[in-house]
Coordinates of C-alpha atoms in Angstrom, one line a residue:
M17 CA 18.1 164.4 115.0
M18 CA 20.7 162.1 114.3
T19 CA 21.7 160.8 117.4
T20 CA 25.5 159.7 118.2
F21 CA 25.1 156.3 118.4
S22 CA 23.4 156.6 114.4
R23 CA 25.9 158.7 113.4
L24 CA 28.4 156.1 114.4
L25 CA 26.6 153.7 112.7
R26 CA 26.4 155.3 109.4
A27 CA 30.3 156.4 109.9
A28 CA 30.6 152.7 110.3
A29 CA 28.9 152.0 106.9
I30 CA 30.4 154.1 104.9
S31 CA 33.9 152.9 106.1
A32 CA 32.6 149.6 105.2
L33 CA 31.4 150.5 102.2
C34 CA 34.8 152.2 101.1
A35 CA 36.8 149.2 102.0
S36 CA 34.6 147.2 100.2
L37 CA 35.2 149.2 96.9
L38 CA 38.9 148.9 97.7
Q39 CA 39.0 145.4 98.1
A40 CA 36.9 145.1 95.3
Q41 CA 39.4 147.1 93.3
E42 CA 42.6 145.6 94.6
G43 CA 42.0 141.9 95.7
H44 CA 42.4 142.5 99.3
P45 CA 41.2 144.7 101.8
P46 CA 43.1 147.7 103.5
P47 CA 45.2 147.4 106.8
I48 CA 43.3 148.0 109.7
P49 CA 45.1 149.9 112.1
P50 CA 47.0 148.0 115.5
P51 CA 44.9 148.7 118.3
P52 CA 46.2 152.1 121.0
G53 CA 49.3 150.6 123.0
A54 CA 49.6 147.2 120.8
K55 CA 53.1 146.2 121.3
S56 CA 55.4 143.4 120.8
S57 CA 59.0 142.4 122.2
T58 CA 61.8 140.6 121.8
C59 CA 63.3 137.6 124.2
K60 CA 65.8 139.5 125.8
G61 CA 67.6 137.8 129.2
R62 CA 66.5 134.3 128.2
A63 CA 68.2 131.6 126.2
I64 CA 66.6 131.2 122.8
P65 CA 67.2 127.6 121.0
Q66 CA 69.3 127.9 117.4
L67 CA 67.5 126.4 114.4
V68 CA 70.2 125.7 111.9
N69 CA 70.0 125.0 108.0
I70 CA 71.4 121.6 108.0
T71 CA 69.5 120.8 104.3
A72 CA 72.5 120.1 102.2
K73 CA 74.3 118.3 104.9
A74 CA 71.1 116.3 105.4
G75 CA 71.3 115.4 101.9
V76 CA 67.8 116.8 100.7
T77 CA 67.8 118.5 97.4
F78 CA 64.1 118.8 96.9
K79 CA 63.3 121.9 94.6
H80 CA 59.4 122.7 93.8
A81 CA 59.0 122.9 90.4
S82 CA 56.4 125.6 89.8
D83 CA 56.9 128.6 86.9
P84 CA 58.8 131.6 89.3
A85 CA 56.1 134.1 87.7
K86 CA 53.1 133.0 89.5
K87 CA 50.6 134.3 86.7
Y88 CA 47.8 132.0 88.1
I89 CA 46.7 131.9 91.6
V90 CA 47.0 128.2 91.7
E91 CA 50.8 128.1 91.0
S92 CA 51.1 129.9 94.2
M93 CA 49.0 128.1 96.6
S94 CA 51.2 124.6 96.7
G95 CA 53.8 123.0 98.6
G96 CA 52.6 121.2 101.8
V97 CA 55.2 118.9 103.3
L98 CA 54.4 115.7 105.2
L99 CA 56.2 114.1 108.1
I100 CA 55.1 110.4 108.1
D101 CA 57.3 107.2 109.6
Y102 CA 56.3 105.2 106.4
N103 CA 58.5 102.2 107.2
R104 CA 57.9 102.0 110.8
D105 CA 61.0 102.1 112.1
G106 CA 60.6 104.7 114.6
W107 CA 62.4 107.5 112.8
P108 CA 60.4 110.6 110.8
D109 CA 60.5 110.4 107.3
I110 CA 59.6 113.3 104.7
Y111 CA 57.3 114.0 101.9
F112 CA 57.5 117.0 99.7
T113 CA 54.5 117.7 97.4
N114 CA 55.3 119.0 94.2
A115 CA 53.4 121.1 91.4
P116 CA 54.3 121.9 87.7
S117 CA 53.8 125.1 86.2
V118 CA 50.4 125.8 84.5
S119 CA 52.3 125.8 80.9
V120 CA 53.4 122.4 81.7
A121 CA 50.1 120.9 82.8
I122 CA 48.5 122.1 79.5
K123 CA 51.3 120.9 77.1
D124 CA 51.3 117.6 79.0
P125 CA 47.6 117.0 81.1
K126 CA 48.8 113.3 81.5
N127 CA 52.1 113.4 83.0
L128 CA 52.6 116.6 84.1
G129 CA 55.9 117.3 82.5
G130 CA 57.2 114.4 85.0
V131 CA 56.8 116.5 88.0
I132 CA 56.2 114.3 90.8
G133 CA 56.7 114.6 94.5
A134 CA 59.8 113.3 96.9
L135 CA 59.6 110.8 99.8
Y136 CA 63.0 111.2 101.6
R137 CA 64.0 108.2 104.2
N138 CA 65.5 109.2 107.3
N139 CA 69.2 107.1 107.6
H140 CA 68.9 107.4 111.5
D141 CA 72.5 109.5 111.2
G142 CA 71.4 113.0 110.2
T143 CA 71.2 112.5 106.5
F144 CA 68.4 111.4 104.4
T145 CA 68.1 109.7 100.9
D146 CA 65.3 109.9 98.4
V147 CA 63.5 106.7 97.9
T148 CA 60.5 108.2 95.9
K149 CA 61.0 106.1 92.9
Q150 CA 61.3 102.7 94.8
A151 CA 58.2 103.7 96.8
G152 CA 56.2 103.9 93.8
L153 CA 54.6 107.8 94.5
T154 CA 55.1 108.3 90.7
K155 CA 51.8 109.2 89.8
P156 CA 51.3 112.6 88.5
C157 CA 49.7 115.2 90.3
F158 CA 49.1 118.9 90.4
A159 CA 49.9 118.5 94.3
M160 CA 49.0 120.9 96.9
G161 CA 49.6 119.3 100.4
G162 CA 47.9 116.2 102.2
A163 CA 47.5 114.5 105.6
V164 CA 48.5 111.3 107.4
G165 CA 46.2 108.6 108.3
D166 CA 45.8 104.9 108.6
Y167 CA 42.4 104.5 106.9
N168 CA 42.9 100.5 107.5
N169 CA 44.1 100.1 110.5
D170 CA 47.1 97.9 109.7
G171 CA 49.7 99.6 111.3
W172 CA 51.2 101.4 108.5
P173 CA 50.5 105.0 108.1
D174 CA 49.1 105.9 104.3
M175 CA 48.9 109.6 102.8
Y176 CA 45.9 111.4 101.1
I177 CA 47.6 114.2 98.6
T178 CA 45.3 117.0 97.5
C179 CA 45.5 118.0 94.1
L180 CA 43.9 120.6 91.3
G181 CA 42.2 117.7 89.6
S182 CA 42.1 114.1 91.3
N183 CA 43.2 113.5 94.4
I184 CA 45.2 110.6 95.4
L185 CA 45.0 107.9 98.5
Y186 CA 48.4 106.1 98.9
R187 CA 48.1 103.0 101.0
N188 CA 51.1 101.7 102.5
N189 CA 51.9 98.4 101.9
G190 CA 54.1 97.6 104.4
D191 CA 57.4 96.7 102.5
G192 CA 58.3 100.4 101.6
T193 CA 56.1 100.9 99.0
F194 CA 52.5 102.4 98.2
T195 CA 49.6 101.7 96.2
D196 CA 47.2 104.1 94.4
V197 CA 43.9 102.8 96.1
T198 CA 41.6 105.9 95.5
A199 CA 39.3 105.1 93.2
K200 CA 38.7 101.5 95.0
A201 CA 38.4 103.6 98.5
G202 CA 35.7 106.1 96.8
V203 CA 38.1 109.2 98.0
D204 CA 38.6 110.8 94.9
D205 CA 37.7 114.8 94.6
T206 CA 38.4 116.1 91.2
R207 CA 37.6 119.7 92.6
W208 CA 40.8 122.1 93.0
S209 CA 41.5 120.5 96.7
T210 CA 43.8 122.1 99.3
G211 CA 43.7 121.0 103.0
A212 CA 42.7 117.6 104.1
S213 CA 42.5 115.8 107.8
F214 CA 41.8 112.2 109.2
G215 CA 39.8 111.9 112.5
D216 CA 37.1 109.7 113.6
Y217 CA 34.0 111.3 113.6
D218 CA 31.5 109.0 115.1
G219 CA 34.0 106.9 117.2
D220 CA 33.9 103.7 115.4
G221 CA 37.4 103.1 115.1
H222 CA 37.9 103.8 111.8
L223 CA 39.6 107.0 110.0
D224 CA 37.0 109.6 108.3
L225 CA 38.3 112.2 106.0
M226 CA 37.4 116.0 105.8
V227 CA 38.6 117.6 102.0
T228 CA 38.9 121.0 101.7
N229 CA 38.6 123.1 98.3
Y230 CA 39.5 125.9 97.1
V231 CA 38.1 127.6 93.7
D232 CA 36.3 126.3 90.8
F233 CA 39.3 126.7 88.7
H234 CA 40.1 125.1 85.1
L235 CA 43.4 125.3 83.2
D236 CA 41.1 125.3 80.3
D237 CA 39.3 128.6 81.4
M238 CA 41.7 130.5 83.6
P239 CA 41.3 134.2 84.3
G240 CA 44.3 136.2 82.9
F241 CA 47.3 137.9 84.4
G242 CA 45.9 141.6 85.1
S243 CA 43.1 141.0 83.3
A244 CA 40.2 142.4 86.2
P245 CA 40.1 144.9 89.0
N246 CA 40.6 141.6 91.4
C247 CA 43.6 141.1 89.4
K248 CA 45.6 144.1 90.5
Y249 CA 47.8 144.3 93.9
R250 CA 49.0 148.7 94.8
G251 CA 48.7 149.4 91.4
I252 CA 50.5 146.4 89.9
D253 CA 49.1 143.4 87.7
V254 CA 48.9 139.9 89.6
Q255 CA 47.3 136.8 89.5
C256 CA 43.5 136.9 90.0
G257 CA 41.5 135.5 92.6
P258 CA 40.4 134.3 94.8
R259 CA 37.7 137.2 95.1
G260 CA 35.6 137.1 91.9
L261 CA 36.2 133.6 91.4
R262 CA 33.5 130.8 92.4
G263 CA 34.0 128.8 95.3
A264 CA 34.1 124.6 94.8
G265 CA 32.7 123.3 98.5
D266 CA 34.3 120.7 100.6
S267 CA 34.0 117.1 101.4
L268 CA 33.5 114.8 104.4
F269 CA 34.0 110.7 103.4
H270 CA 33.0 108.7 105.7
N271 CA 34.9 105.3 106.3
N272 CA 32.4 102.4 105.9
G273 CA 35.8 100.1 107.7
D274 CA 36.1 97.9 104.7
G275 CA 38.9 99.8 102.7
T276 CA 36.0 102.5 101.6
F277 CA 34.5 105.3 102.0
T278 CA 31.1 107.3 101.6
N279 CA 30.9 110.8 100.9
V280 CA 28.0 112.3 103.6
S281 CA 29.3 115.7 103.2
K282 CA 25.7 116.9 102.6
Q283 CA 23.9 115.3 105.2
A284 CA 26.5 116.1 107.8
G285 CA 26.2 119.4 107.2
V286 CA 30.0 120.4 106.2
D287 CA 29.8 120.7 102.3
D288 CA 29.7 124.3 102.3
P289 CA 27.0 125.1 99.8
N290 CA 28.2 128.8 99.6
G291 CA 31.6 127.9 98.3
Y292 CA 33.8 129.7 100.7
Y293 CA 37.1 129.2 99.8
G294 CA 38.7 126.4 101.6
M295 CA 42.2 126.5 102.8
T296 CA 43.7 124.1 105.4
A297 CA 41.4 121.7 108.1
I298 CA 42.1 119.8 110.9
W299 CA 39.8 117.6 113.6
T300 CA 40.4 118.9 117.3
D301 CA 37.7 118.2 120.2
F302 CA 37.7 121.8 121.3
N303 CA 35.5 121.3 124.3
N304 CA 37.0 117.7 126.0
V305 CA 33.8 116.1 125.2
G306 CA 35.2 112.9 123.4
R307 CA 33.6 113.9 120.0
P308 CA 36.1 115.7 117.4
D309 CA 34.9 118.9 116.0
I310 CA 36.3 120.7 112.7
Y311 CA 37.8 123.7 112.0
I312 CA 38.3 124.9 108.7
A313 CA 40.8 128.0 107.7
D314 CA 39.1 130.1 104.5
D315 CA 40.8 132.3 102.3
S316 CA 39.4 136.1 102.0
T317 CA 35.7 134.2 103.7
P318 CA 34.8 133.3 107.3
K319 CA 36.1 130.4 109.4
F320 CA 34.0 127.2 109.8
L321 CA 34.1 125.6 113.4
Y322 CA 32.0 122.6 112.8
K323 CA 30.6 121.4 116.2
N324 CA 30.0 117.8 116.3
M325 CA 26.7 116.9 117.3
G326 CA 26.7 113.4 117.4
G327 CA 24.8 111.0 115.1
G328 CA 27.0 112.1 112.0
K329 CA 26.0 115.6 112.2
F330 CA 27.8 118.9 112.4
K331 CA 26.8 122.7 113.3
D332 CA 28.8 125.7 112.0
I333 CA 29.4 127.8 115.0
G334 CA 31.8 130.1 113.7
L335 CA 30.8 133.5 114.3
Q336 CA 29.0 132.5 117.4
S337 CA 32.2 130.5 118.9
G338 CA 34.2 134.0 117.5
T339 CA 36.5 131.8 115.2
A340 CA 35.0 132.7 111.8
V341 CA 36.3 136.5 111.6
S342 CA 38.8 138.8 113.7
E343 CA 37.5 140.5 116.6
D344 CA 36.5 143.5 114.8
G345 CA 34.6 141.4 112.5
S346 CA 36.8 141.1 109.6
E347 CA 36.8 138.6 106.8
Q348 CA 41.0 137.6 106.6
A349 CA 42.6 135.6 103.9
S350 CA 43.3 132.8 105.9
M351 CA 46.3 130.1 105.1
G352 CA 47.5 127.9 108.3
I353 CA 46.0 126.4 111.5
A354 CA 48.2 125.6 114.5
V355 CA 46.5 124.3 117.5
G356 CA 47.9 123.8 121.0
D357 CA 47.1 124.3 124.9
Y358 CA 49.8 127.3 125.2
D359 CA 48.9 128.2 128.5
H360 CA 47.9 125.3 130.2
S361 CA 44.5 125.7 130.8
G362 CA 43.4 122.1 129.3
R363 CA 42.1 123.2 126.2
P364 CA 43.0 123.4 122.5
S365 CA 43.0 127.3 121.4
L366 CA 43.8 128.1 117.7
Y367 CA 46.3 130.0 115.8
V368 CA 45.5 131.0 112.0
T369 CA 47.7 132.8 109.6
N370 CA 46.5 135.7 107.4
F371 CA 47.9 137.6 104.3
S372 CA 50.1 140.6 104.9
D373 CA 48.7 143.7 106.9
E374 CA 46.3 141.3 108.5
N375 CA 47.5 140.3 112.0
D376 CA 47.8 136.8 112.8
L377 CA 44.6 135.6 114.9
L378 CA 45.2 133.5 118.3
Y379 CA 41.9 132.7 119.3
H380 CA 42.2 131.7 123.2
N381 CA 39.4 128.5 124.1
D382 CA 37.8 129.8 126.8
G383 CA 35.5 126.4 126.9
D384 CA 32.1 125.6 125.9
W385 CA 33.0 126.3 122.7
N386 CA 33.7 130.1 123.0
F387 CA 36.9 132.0 121.9
S388 CA 38.5 135.0 122.9
E389 CA 40.5 136.6 119.9
D390 CA 43.6 137.6 122.0
S391 CA 46.3 138.3 119.4
Y392 CA 47.6 141.5 120.1
P393 CA 47.5 141.5 124.0
S394 CA 49.7 137.8 123.4
G395 CA 51.9 139.9 121.1
L396 CA 51.7 137.7 118.3
A397 CA 50.0 140.3 116.0
L398 CA 52.5 142.8 115.4
P399 CA 55.0 140.4 114.4
S400 CA 53.1 139.2 111.9
L401 CA 51.6 142.0 110.3
P402 CA 54.3 142.6 107.5
Y403 CA 54.1 139.3 105.8
V404 CA 51.7 136.7 104.3
K405 CA 51.9 133.8 106.2
W406 CA 51.3 130.1 106.0
G407 CA 52.7 127.4 107.4
T408 CA 52.5 127.6 111.4
A409 CA 53.0 124.9 114.6
F410 CA 52.7 125.0 118.3
A411 CA 55.9 123.3 119.5
D412 CA 58.3 123.6 122.8
F413 CA 61.2 124.6 121.0
D414 CA 62.9 125.0 124.1
N415 CA 61.6 122.3 126.4
D416 CA 60.7 124.5 129.2
G417 CA 57.1 122.9 129.3
W418 CA 55.4 126.1 127.1
L419 CA 54.4 126.0 123.6
D420 CA 56.1 128.4 121.3
L421 CA 54.8 129.2 118.0
L422 CA 56.8 129.0 114.3
T423 CA 55.5 130.7 111.1
V424 CA 56.8 130.1 107.6
D425 CA 56.2 133.3 105.2
G426 CA 56.4 134.4 101.5
H427 CA 54.3 136.7 99.4
V428 CA 52.5 135.3 96.9
Y429 CA 53.0 138.1 94.3
P430 CA 56.4 137.9 92.7
Q431 CA 55.7 141.0 91.4
V432 CA 56.1 143.0 94.7
D433 CA 59.4 143.6 94.1
S434 CA 58.6 145.6 91.5
L435 CA 57.1 148.2 93.6
P436 CA 59.5 150.9 95.2
S437 CA 58.7 150.2 98.9
G438 CA 56.8 147.7 101.0
A439 CA 56.5 144.1 100.9
R440 CA 59.1 141.9 99.3
Y441 CA 58.4 138.3 98.0
R442 CA 60.5 136.3 100.0
E443 CA 60.3 137.1 103.5
P444 CA 61.5 135.7 106.9
K445 CA 60.2 133.3 109.3
V446 CA 58.7 134.4 112.4
L447 CA 59.6 132.3 115.9
S448 CA 57.8 133.4 119.2
M449 CA 58.3 132.1 122.3
N450 CA 56.0 131.6 125.3
D451 CA 56.5 133.9 128.2
K452 CA 54.4 131.2 130.4
D453 CA 51.8 134.4 131.3
G454 CA 49.2 134.1 127.7
T455 CA 52.4 136.3 126.0
F456 CA 54.8 135.4 123.4
C457 CA 58.0 137.6 122.9
D458 CA 59.4 137.7 119.2
A459 CA 63.0 135.7 119.1
S460 CA 63.2 135.8 115.1
K461 CA 66.0 137.7 115.2
Q462 CA 67.8 135.8 118.2
A463 CA 67.4 132.4 116.4
G464 CA 70.1 132.0 114.0
P465 CA 70.5 133.4 110.6
A466 CA 67.9 130.6 109.0
I467 CA 64.7 132.0 110.4
I468 CA 65.9 135.6 109.1
E469 CA 66.7 134.6 105.9
P470 CA 64.3 135.7 103.2
R471 CA 62.4 132.5 101.7
A472 CA 59.4 132.2 99.8
S473 CA 57.7 129.3 102.1
R474 CA 54.5 127.5 102.4
G475 CA 54.4 124.1 104.2
L476 CA 55.6 123.9 107.9
A477 CA 56.2 120.6 109.6
V478 CA 57.5 119.8 113.1
G479 CA 58.8 117.0 114.9
D480 CA 61.9 115.5 116.4
L481 CA 64.0 114.4 113.3
F482 CA 66.5 112.9 115.2
N483 CA 65.3 111.5 118.2
N484 CA 67.0 113.7 120.2
G485 CA 64.6 115.0 122.3
E486 CA 64.3 118.2 120.2
M487 CA 61.7 119.6 118.2
D488 CA 63.2 120.4 114.7
A489 CA 61.4 121.9 111.5
V490 CA 60.8 120.8 107.7
V491 CA 59.9 123.8 105.6
E492 CA 58.9 123.4 102.3
D493 CA 59.3 126.3 99.9
I494 CA 57.4 127.3 96.4
D495 CA 60.4 129.1 94.9
G496 CA 63.9 127.7 95.8
I497 CA 65.3 124.1 98.0
A498 CA 63.3 122.8 100.9
M499 CA 64.6 123.7 104.2
L500 CA 65.4 121.3 107.3
L501 CA 66.0 123.3 110.4
K502 CA 68.0 121.3 113.2
N503 CA 66.9 122.7 116.8
E504 CA 70.3 123.0 118.8
G505 CA 68.4 122.8 122.1
V506 CA 68.6 124.5 125.1
P507 CA 70.9 122.8 127.7
G508 CA 69.7 121.3 130.6
R509 CA 66.2 120.9 129.6
H510 CA 64.5 117.8 129.9
W511 CA 61.6 116.0 127.7
V512 CA 59.8 112.8 127.0
S513 CA 57.8 111.4 123.7
F514 CA 55.0 109.2 123.2
E515 CA 54.0 107.2 120.2
L516 CA 50.1 105.8 120.9
A517 CA 48.6 102.4 119.2
G518 CA 44.6 101.8 119.3
T519 CA 43.2 98.8 119.7
K520 CA 39.5 99.8 119.9
S521 CA 40.6 103.4 118.8
N522 CA 42.1 104.0 115.1
R523 CA 45.3 102.6 115.2
L524 CA 47.5 105.5 114.8
A525 CA 45.3 107.1 117.9
I526 CA 44.4 109.9 116.0
G527 CA 42.3 112.2 118.5
A528 CA 43.5 110.7 121.4
R529 CA 44.1 113.5 124.6
L530 CA 46.7 113.5 126.4
K531 CA 47.5 114.8 129.8
L532 CA 50.9 115.2 132.0
T533 CA 51.8 116.8 134.8
S534 CA 55.1 116.7 136.1
G535 CA 57.2 118.9 138.5
G536 CA 53.7 120.9 139.5
M537 CA 53.1 121.5 136.3
T538 CA 50.3 119.8 133.8
Q539 CA 50.2 120.2 129.7
T540 CA 47.6 118.6 127.4
A541 CA 48.1 117.7 124.1
Q542 CA 45.9 115.8 120.8
I543 CA 47.4 113.8 118.1
H544 CA 46.6 115.9 115.0
S545 CA 46.0 114.7 111.0
G546 CA 46.5 117.5 109.0
G547 CA 47.0 121.2 110.1
S548 CA 49.5 124.0 109.9
Y549 CA 49.3 124.5 106.1
L550 CA 48.2 121.7 103.9
S551 CA 51.2 119.7 106.4
Q552 CA 51.5 117.4 108.8
N553 CA 53.5 117.1 112.0
D554 CA 54.9 114.1 113.4
L555 CA 52.7 112.3 114.8
R556 CA 54.2 111.5 118.0
V557 CA 53.7 113.5 120.9
H558 CA 56.3 115.8 122.4
F559 CA 56.5 117.6 126.0
G560 CA 59.0 119.5 127.1
L561 CA 59.7 119.4 131.2
G562 CA 62.6 122.2 131.7
S563 CA 64.3 120.9 134.8
T564 CA 62.0 118.1 135.6
T565 CA 63.1 114.6 135.4
K566 CA 60.4 112.4 136.2
I567 CA 56.7 112.4 134.9
D568 CA 54.3 112.0 138.0
T569 CA 51.3 111.2 136.1
L570 CA 50.0 110.8 132.5
V571 CA 46.4 110.0 131.4
I572 CA 45.6 109.2 128.2
T573 CA 41.9 109.4 126.7
W574 CA 41.5 107.4 123.9
P575 CA 39.0 108.1 120.7
S576 CA 37.3 105.1 122.2
G577 CA 36.7 106.4 125.5
H578 CA 39.1 104.5 127.2
V579 CA 41.1 106.1 130.0
D580 CA 44.9 104.8 130.5
T581 CA 46.6 106.3 134.2
I582 CA 50.3 105.7 134.1
H583 CA 52.8 106.8 136.8
N584 CA 56.3 107.8 137.7
L585 CA 58.0 107.6 134.3
A586 CA 61.6 108.9 133.4
A587 CA 62.4 111.9 131.6
D588 CA 64.6 111.9 128.2
K589 CA 63.0 108.9 126.9
F590 CA 60.7 107.8 124.0
Y591 CA 57.5 105.6 125.2
S592 CA 55.1 103.2 123.6
V593 CA 51.8 103.3 124.7
L594 CA 49.3 100.5 123.9
E595 CA 45.7 101.3 124.4
G596 CA 44.2 99.1 127.5
T597 CA 47.4 97.9 128.5
G598 CA 50.1 100.8 128.8
I599 CA 54.1 101.5 128.2
V600 CA 55.0 98.4 126.0
P601 CA 58.2 97.5 123.7
A602 CA 57.8 99.8 120.4
A603 CA 58.1 96.4 119.3
K604 CA 54.5 95.5 120.6
I605 CA 52.8 98.7 118.7
A606 CA 54.9 97.9 115.6
P607 CA 52.6 96.4 112.3
V608 CA 53.3 92.8 111.0
K609 CA 55.8 93.5 107.8
A610 CA 54.3 92.3 104.7
S611 CA 56.9 89.9 104.0
D612 CA 56.4 88.4 107.7
Q613 CA 52.2 88.0 106.5
R614 CA 53.5 86.5 103.3
S615 CA 55.8 84.4 104.9
A616 CA 53.0 83.2 107.9
V617 CA 50.6 82.6 105.0
S618 CA 52.9 80.3 103.2
G619 CA 54.3 78.7 106.4
K620 CA 57.9 79.7 105.6

């Protein structure tokens, strides 16, 4: 006789089989209904900061170049955006990645039709100037995204750009220009690379590099549009993949400290031999033990949480930690990653963006590498369900001392606009404000028309673009002109910002952990390279302070293990911190300019 438990198991197996068959036919699993009682709330009775589209006023005209039809999956996945203070003047600049259409890449494989990314210099007056050619950033690349890191510890931030084909490491020359040093450094990866993140996993003071790869895709052997069961979506022909395509594996490059790297992926245990569909990567010390771990969002396959075991070895604990799949055991089409201590637990939690009809995932860090999925209880799941979500970031947009969350959206298939109902290709953004009790309210319709304007967005980077104490956002659309969102803020709120420079630690202090106490509230943050969706946030650390005008204590735990403790700082200021010294004038952490180096050598 079949027991009740056996019946449940059998029903679950049949359900899983049906879902699997449908998934094979349509390329995406059927939606899982929200749990009973799931709800979201609007942000009633509170001040909501207005995020205003100032793109035209700021002089930014960048437009992504890919084919609007998106008949091949590679044309849908680009669009990472990087904030980088490339000239070290204290103002964030912007680099937009770019990619041609497949037809252009096939016709002109060497020059890609002249399609390149764009570097916009911050003019300090609310405007930006395109300096791409002057900076020497003109190498053709079917670009996806990238990350910022100072790989040679000269104080000048460098960029690693991921591409379909050869990736590019751009060394910052310190004179406003960059040089392609990929081959010399040994960090080329000729597969289809997507995410990248710098982090010092062995504590030697030099930044290592994690690169995720997507699928084994070649322009001379592409699956035809709508040509197979996995190239359909709700009965219409669409691009093929990623299901049905072979994964590509990942790469970890160890920094040798002499300007070169060694590929140690396999011996470190992070090469992904099963070929999951790698998207975004980020280094984070999840358990505050002084060694950064790696988290990777994978598309349509389980996600990785690589625990840093020391000795150059990692162990995937995604399933054991609860961060590989959803609470019900489902694999999602995961895109972007946000990391932040949203509930003041002292530990970094994770937010992962997913495909439409798959809610985004909030993984609360419970400590000891264990996580609870709080997506629905937090109020974040329901607002995310209708959209295909990409770039995402925790940031305190209203300066109340609690991290909020912004997500940018846009479908992968332009063809959905031909359906009589349901998803559209261009979708609004979602802004969720922190309710200070582990939950969030949906402020999307209260933060201004720019948030709810339908767009086909991919990359998102946040930072204080105008040095006024407000966290702004830069969005790269895959169809249309990019978007700069200026945060108008909430009157009466205070803030503080820190830029760190390592001495024993890597120069950009990537991986440093900050613990700030003010007005009876304690906040923590870490400095990250990469994240969001193939993008890079401002490396300065911003804290909202609410009504508090003084910082009682700042404790910085550097990647080297050194701890600096600083007391009694005034609010509403930018501070520069040098490892082992404390607060210093900004000039003390600025690198020597290339012209000054040449003068010192020549004696002039």
